[in-house]
Coordinates of C-alpha atoms in Angstrom, one line a residue:
X1094 CA -40.6 -47.8 -14.3
X1095 CA -37.7 -45.4 -13.5
X1096 CA -35.6 -46.0 -10.5
X1097 CA -35.0 -43.4 -7.9
X1098 CA -31.4 -42.1 -7.5
X1099 CA -29.3 -44.4 -5.4
X1100 CA -31.4 -47.5 -6.1
X1101 CA -29.6 -50.8 -6.5
X1102 CA -28.8 -52.6 -9.7
X1103 CA -30.2 -56.1 -9.4
X1104 CA -27.4 -57.6 -11.6
X1105 CA -24.3 -56.0 -10.0
X1106 CA -25.4 -55.3 -6.4
X1107 CA -24.0 -51.8 -6.7
X1108 CA -25.9 -48.6 -6.6
X1109 CA -26.7 -47.0 -9.9
X1110 CA -24.6 -44.0 -10.7
X1111 CA -21.8 -45.1 -8.4
X1112 CA -18.7 -47.2 -9.0
X1113 CA -17.3 -49.4 -6.2
X1114 CA -14.4 -47.7 -4.4
X1115 CA -11.5 -50.0 -4.1
X1116 CA -9.8 -50.0 -0.6
X1117 CA -6.4 -48.5 -0.2
X1118 CA -4.0 -51.4 0.5
X1119 CA -1.8 -49.1 2.6
X1120 CA -4.5 -48.3 5.1
X1121 CA -4.2 -51.5 7.0
X1122 CA -4.3 -55.3 6.9
X1123 CA -8.1 -55.5 6.3
X1124 CA -7.9 -53.1 3.4
X1125 CA -4.9 -54.9 1.9
X1126 CA -6.9 -58.2 2.1
X1127 CA -9.9 -56.6 0.3
X1128 CA -7.5 -55.1 -2.3
X1129 CA -6.3 -58.7 -3.0
X1130 CA -9.8 -59.9 -3.4
X1131 CA -10.4 -57.1 -6.0
X1132 CA -7.3 -58.1 -7.9
X1133 CA -8.4 -61.7 -8.0
X1134 CA -11.9 -60.6 -9.2
X1135 CA -10.4 -58.5 -12.0
X1136 CA -8.1 -61.3 -13.0
X1137 CA -11.1 -63.6 -13.3
X1138 CA -12.8 -61.2 -15.7
X1139 CA -14.4 -58.9 -13.1
X1140 CA -17.8 -60.7 -12.8
X1141 CA -20.5 -58.9 -10.8
X1142 CA -21.2 -60.0 -7.2
X1143 CA -24.6 -61.1 -8.3
X1144 CA -23.1 -63.4 -10.9
X1145 CA -20.7 -64.8 -8.4
X1146 CA -23.6 -65.6 -6.0
X1147 CA -25.8 -67.1 -8.7
X1148 CA -24.3 -68.1 -12.0
X1149 CA -20.8 -69.0 -10.6
X1150 CA -22.3 -70.8 -7.6
X1151 CA -20.7 -69.1 -4.6
X1152 CA -22.4 -70.2 -1.4
X1153 CA -22.6 -66.6 -0.1
X1154 CA -25.0 -63.8 -0.7
X1155 CA -24.3 -60.9 -3.1
X1156 CA -24.2 -58.4 -0.2
X1157 CA -21.7 -60.6 1.7
X1158 CA -19.4 -60.9 -1.2
X1159 CA -19.6 -57.1 -1.8
X1160 CA -18.9 -56.4 1.9
X1161 CA -15.8 -58.7 1.8
X1162 CA -14.3 -56.5 -1.0
X1163 CA -15.1 -53.2 0.7
X1164 CA -12.2 -53.4 3.1
X1165 CA -14.0 -51.9 6.2
X1166 CA -14.6 -55.2 8.1
X1167 CA -12.9 -58.5 8.0
X1168 CA -15.1 -61.2 6.3
X1169 CA -15.5 -64.7 7.7
X1170 CA -13.3 -67.4 6.3
X1171 CA -16.4 -69.1 4.9
X1172 CA -17.4 -66.0 2.9
X1173 CA -13.7 -65.5 1.9
X1174 CA -13.4 -69.0 0.6
X1175 CA -16.6 -68.8 -1.5
X1176 CA -15.3 -65.5 -3.0
X1177 CA -12.0 -67.1 -3.9
X1178 CA -13.2 -70.5 -4.8
X1179 CA -15.5 -69.5 -7.6
X1180 CA -12.9 -67.2 -9.1
X1181 CA -9.5 -68.8 -8.6
X1182 CA -10.5 -72.5 -8.8
X1183 CA -13.6 -72.6 -11.0
X1184 CA -13.0 -69.5 -13.2
X1185 CA -9.2 -69.6 -13.5
X1186 CA -8.7 -73.3 -13.1
X1187 CA -6.1 -73.2 -10.3
X1188 CA -5.3 -76.0 -7.9
X1189 CA -7.9 -75.9 -5.1
X1190 CA -5.6 -77.1 -2.3
X1191 CA -2.9 -74.5 -3.2
X1192 CA -5.4 -71.7 -3.5
X1193 CA -6.9 -72.7 -0.1
X1194 CA -3.5 -72.6 1.6
X1195 CA -2.5 -69.3 0.0
X1196 CA -5.7 -67.5 0.9
X1197 CA -6.0 -69.0 4.3
X1198 CA -2.6 -67.5 5.1
X1199 CA -3.8 -64.1 3.8
X1200 CA -6.9 -64.4 5.8
X1201 CA -5.2 -65.3 9.1
X1202 CA -2.7 -62.5 8.7
X1203 CA -5.4 -59.9 8.1
X1204 CA -7.6 -61.3 11.0
X1205 CA -5.0 -60.9 13.7
X1206 CA -6.4 -58.6 16.4
X1207 CA -4.9 -55.2 16.7
X1208 CA -2.9 -54.4 19.8
X1209 CA -4.9 -52.9 22.6
X1210 CA -4.2 -49.5 24.3
X1211 CA -1.2 -49.2 26.4
X1212 CA -1.6 -48.9 30.1
X1213 CA 0.3 -46.2 31.9
X1214 CA 1.6 -46.4 35.4
X1215 CA 1.5 -43.3 37.6
X1216 CA 4.2 -42.4 40.2
X1217 CA 1.8 -41.4 42.9
X1218 CA 2.1 -43.4 46.2
X1219 CA -1.0 -45.3 47.2
X1220 CA -3.3 -43.5 49.6
X1221 CA -4.9 -45.0 52.7
X1222 CA -8.5 -44.5 53.8
X1223 CA -7.4 -44.4 57.5
X1224 CA -7.0 -41.0 59.1
X1225 CA -3.4 -40.0 60.0
X1226 CA -2.3 -40.8 63.5
X1227 CA -2.5 -37.9 65.9
X1228 CA 0.6 -36.7 67.9
X1229 CA -1.6 -35.5 70.7
X1230 CA -1.5 -37.6 73.9
X1231 CA -4.6 -39.6 74.8
X1232 CA -7.1 -37.9 77.1
X1233 CA -6.7 -38.4 80.8
X1234 CA -4.3 -37.3 83.5
X1235 CA -0.8 -36.6 82.3
X1236 CA 2.0 -38.5 84.0
X1237 CA 4.1 -36.4 86.4
X1238 CA 7.8 -36.4 86.7
X1239 CA 10.6 -36.4 84.2
X1240 CA 10.9 -39.1 81.5
X1241 CA 14.1 -41.1 81.7
X1242 CA 16.8 -40.2 79.2
X1243 CA 17.2 -43.7 78.0
X1244 CA 13.6 -43.8 77.0
X1245 CA 14.0 -40.6 75.0
X1246 CA 17.0 -42.0 73.2
X1247 CA 15.0 -45.1 72.3
X1248 CA 12.2 -43.0 71.0
X1249 CA 14.5 -40.9 68.8
X1250 CA 16.2 -44.0 67.4
X1251 CA 12.8 -45.6 66.7
X1252 CA 11.6 -42.5 64.9
X1253 CA 14.8 -42.4 62.8
X1254 CA 14.5 -46.0 61.9
X1255 CA 10.9 -45.5 60.9
X1256 CA 11.8 -42.6 58.6
X1257 CA 14.6 -44.6 57.0
X1258 CA 12.4 -47.6 56.5
X1259 CA 9.6 -45.6 55.0
X1260 CA 12.1 -43.9 52.6
X1261 CA 13.5 -47.3 51.5
X1262 CA 10.0 -48.6 50.9
X1263 CA 9.0 -45.6 48.9
X1264 CA 12.2 -45.8 46.8
X1265 CA 11.7 -49.5 46.2
X1266 CA 8.2 -48.8 44.9
X1267 CA 8.8 -45.7 42.8
X1268 CA 12.1 -46.7 41.2
X1269 CA 10.8 -49.6 39.0
X1270 CA 8.1 -47.4 37.6
X1271 CA 10.6 -44.7 36.7
X1272 CA 12.8 -47.3 34.9
X1273 CA 9.7 -48.7 33.1
X1274 CA 8.7 -45.2 32.0
X1275 CA 12.3 -44.5 30.8
X1276 CA 12.6 -47.7 28.8
X1277 CA 9.1 -47.4 27.3
X1278 CA 7.0 -50.2 25.8
X1279 CA 8.4 -51.6 22.6
X1280 CA 6.4 -51.0 19.5
X1281 CA 4.8 -54.2 18.3
X1282 CA 6.0 -55.4 14.8
X1283 CA 3.9 -54.7 11.8
X1284 CA 1.7 -57.5 10.4
X1285 CA 3.8 -59.3 7.8
X1286 CA 2.4 -59.2 4.2
X1287 CA 3.9 -60.1 0.8
X1288 CA 3.3 -58.0 -2.2
X1289 CA 5.0 -56.8 -5.4
X1290 CA 4.6 -53.9 -7.9
X1291 CA 5.5 -54.1 -11.6
X1292 CA 7.4 -51.0 -12.5
X1293 CA 8.5 -51.2 -16.2
X1294 CA 9.7 -53.1 -19.2
X1295 CA 13.4 -52.3 -19.2
X1296 CA 14.0 -53.9 -22.6
X1297 CA 11.8 -55.1 -25.4
X1298 CA 8.4 -53.5 -24.5
X1299 CA 5.2 -55.1 -25.7
X1300 CA 4.9 -55.2 -29.5
X1301 CA 8.7 -55.0 -30.2
X1302 CA 9.7 -56.6 -33.6
X1303 CA 12.5 -59.1 -33.5
X1304 CA 14.2 -61.1 -36.2
X1305 CA 13.5 -64.8 -36.5
X1306 CA 16.1 -67.1 -35.0
X1307 CA 17.9 -64.3 -33.0
X1308 CA 18.5 -64.3 -29.3
X1309 CA 17.8 -61.3 -27.0
X1310 CA 17.6 -60.4 -23.3
X1311 CA 14.2 -59.4 -22.0
X1312 CA 14.3 -57.4 -18.7
X1313 CA 11.5 -56.4 -16.3
X1314 CA 11.7 -54.3 -13.2
X1315 CA 9.6 -55.1 -10.2
X1316 CA 9.5 -53.8 -6.6
X1317 CA 9.1 -55.6 -3.3
X1318 CA 6.1 -53.5 -2.0
X1319 CA 5.5 -55.8 1.1
X1320 CA 7.4 -56.0 4.3
X1321 CA 8.9 -59.5 3.8
X1322 CA 12.4 -59.9 2.3
X1323 CA 12.4 -62.1 -0.8
X1324 CA 14.7 -65.1 -0.6
X1325 CA 15.0 -68.1 -2.9
X1326 CA 12.3 -66.8 -5.3
X1327 CA 12.0 -67.4 -9.1
X1328 CA 10.1 -66.3 -12.1
X1329 CA 8.7 -69.6 -13.6
X1330 CA 7.5 -69.9 -17.1
X1331 CA 3.8 -70.8 -17.4
X1332 CA 3.4 -71.7 -21.1
X1333 CA 5.2 -72.9 -24.2
X1334 CA 5.6 -70.9 -27.4
X1335 CA 7.7 -71.2 -30.6
X1336 CA 10.1 -68.7 -28.9
X1337 CA 12.4 -70.5 -26.5
X1338 CA 13.1 -69.4 -22.9
X1339 CA 14.4 -71.1 -19.7
X1340 CA 11.8 -72.7 -17.4
X1341 CA 12.7 -70.4 -14.6
X1342 CA 15.1 -67.6 -13.6
X1343 CA 16.2 -66.5 -10.2
X1344 CA 15.1 -63.4 -8.4
X1345 CA 18.0 -62.2 -6.3
X1346 CA 17.5 -61.4 -2.6
X1347 CA 15.3 -58.3 -2.4
X1348 CA 14.6 -56.3 0.7
X1349 CA 11.2 -54.5 1.3
X1350 CA 11.0 -51.3 -0.7
X1351 CA 13.8 -52.3 -3.1
X1352 CA 13.5 -52.8 -6.9
X1353 CA 15.1 -55.6 -8.9
X1354 CA 15.8 -56.1 -12.6
X1355 CA 15.0 -59.6 -13.8
X1356 CA 16.5 -60.7 -17.2
X1357 CA 15.5 -63.7 -19.3
X1358 CA 17.4 -64.9 -22.3
X1359 CA 15.0 -65.6 -25.2
X1360 CA 15.5 -67.1 -28.6
X1361 CA 13.0 -66.0 -31.3
X1362 CA 11.1 -68.5 -33.3
X1363 CA 12.4 -69.6 -36.6
X1364 CA 9.3 -68.5 -38.4
X1365 CA 7.3 -65.3 -38.3
X1366 CA 4.5 -64.9 -35.7
X1367 CA 3.7 -63.6 -32.3
X1368 CA 5.4 -64.8 -29.2
X1369 CA 3.8 -64.2 -25.8
X1370 CA 5.3 -65.9 -22.8
X1371 CA 4.0 -65.7 -19.2
X1372 CA 5.9 -65.9 -16.0
X1373 CA 4.8 -66.1 -12.3
X1374 CA 6.7 -65.8 -9.1
X1375 CA 7.3 -69.1 -7.3
X1376 CA 9.4 -70.4 -4.4
X1377 CA 12.3 -72.8 -4.9
X1378 CA 10.0 -75.8 -5.0
X1379 CA 7.8 -74.3 -7.7
X1380 CA 4.9 -73.4 -5.4
X1381 CA 3.2 -70.1 -6.7
X1382 CA 3.5 -67.0 -4.7
X1383 CA 1.3 -63.9 -4.8
X1384 CA -1.5 -65.9 -6.4
X1385 CA -3.7 -62.8 -6.8
X1386 CA -1.1 -61.0 -8.9
X1387 CA -1.3 -61.2 -12.7
X1388 CA 1.7 -62.8 -14.4
X1389 CA 4.3 -60.7 -16.1
X1390 CA 4.9 -61.5 -19.8
X1391 CA 7.0 -61.1 -22.9
X1392 CA 5.0 -60.0 -26.1
X1393 CA 7.0 -59.6 -29.3
X1394 CA 6.4 -60.0 -33.0
X1395 CA 8.8 -62.3 -35.0
X1396 CA 9.6 -61.4 -38.6

């Protein structure tokens, strides 16, 4: 029986005729988090959400997994962990404790509540519900005779003191608000996030032919696309091949937005064949960083 346009595919959980739209990582922390989920999903072979919920054993529904990767609302930690667990741990064979710590950090960063609206303070003096005092004398017979001069002087002095006191109170109330408005409310810092972008193979692009037994320098260029400076980071080799290369090489301090060239000295194998070596970014203790990112690699043919 033919399905109507827009009906759902039972295997993928997506609507027929439509491709899932990946969120823009630059549009906010929630979208960045969903973007990382997409990258992990692709790295694990891009299984459908239906397969993740059934065949791979995620303890979350197909619709919950799809919503987590949509980038419009923040998923719960339980849904996030099931999404990550079946891909990073079961599918890719990574260490469960390390994966949990890595993604818990991502989840907490993206879950931080946004700052609320600023409150403005007006410079208007508070008003009173009481009617203003009248200057008219109270009803009744007016006193006769002249008022003593000393009484007049006292009344004038009292009036002057009242005006001065009221002015001081008004200045004391208004001035702090003027200062506050002049200084302004500081802009809250952006939510920290760590990310990288591969830019190019500077030397020896994939498929380059090298002579057996020779040494050469492989160079990549990557960019710090997050907002965290890189300190004490390394590219650590993930596999062994007939071609020889150091276990790790340092990545110099890199500020957000900056690019860096990373060079590895490689010795080609003594016999013909293909050499493909993978590297991942780690900290100084060897703990992996940017777990959702694919490794960079060298891929040459030895003759």
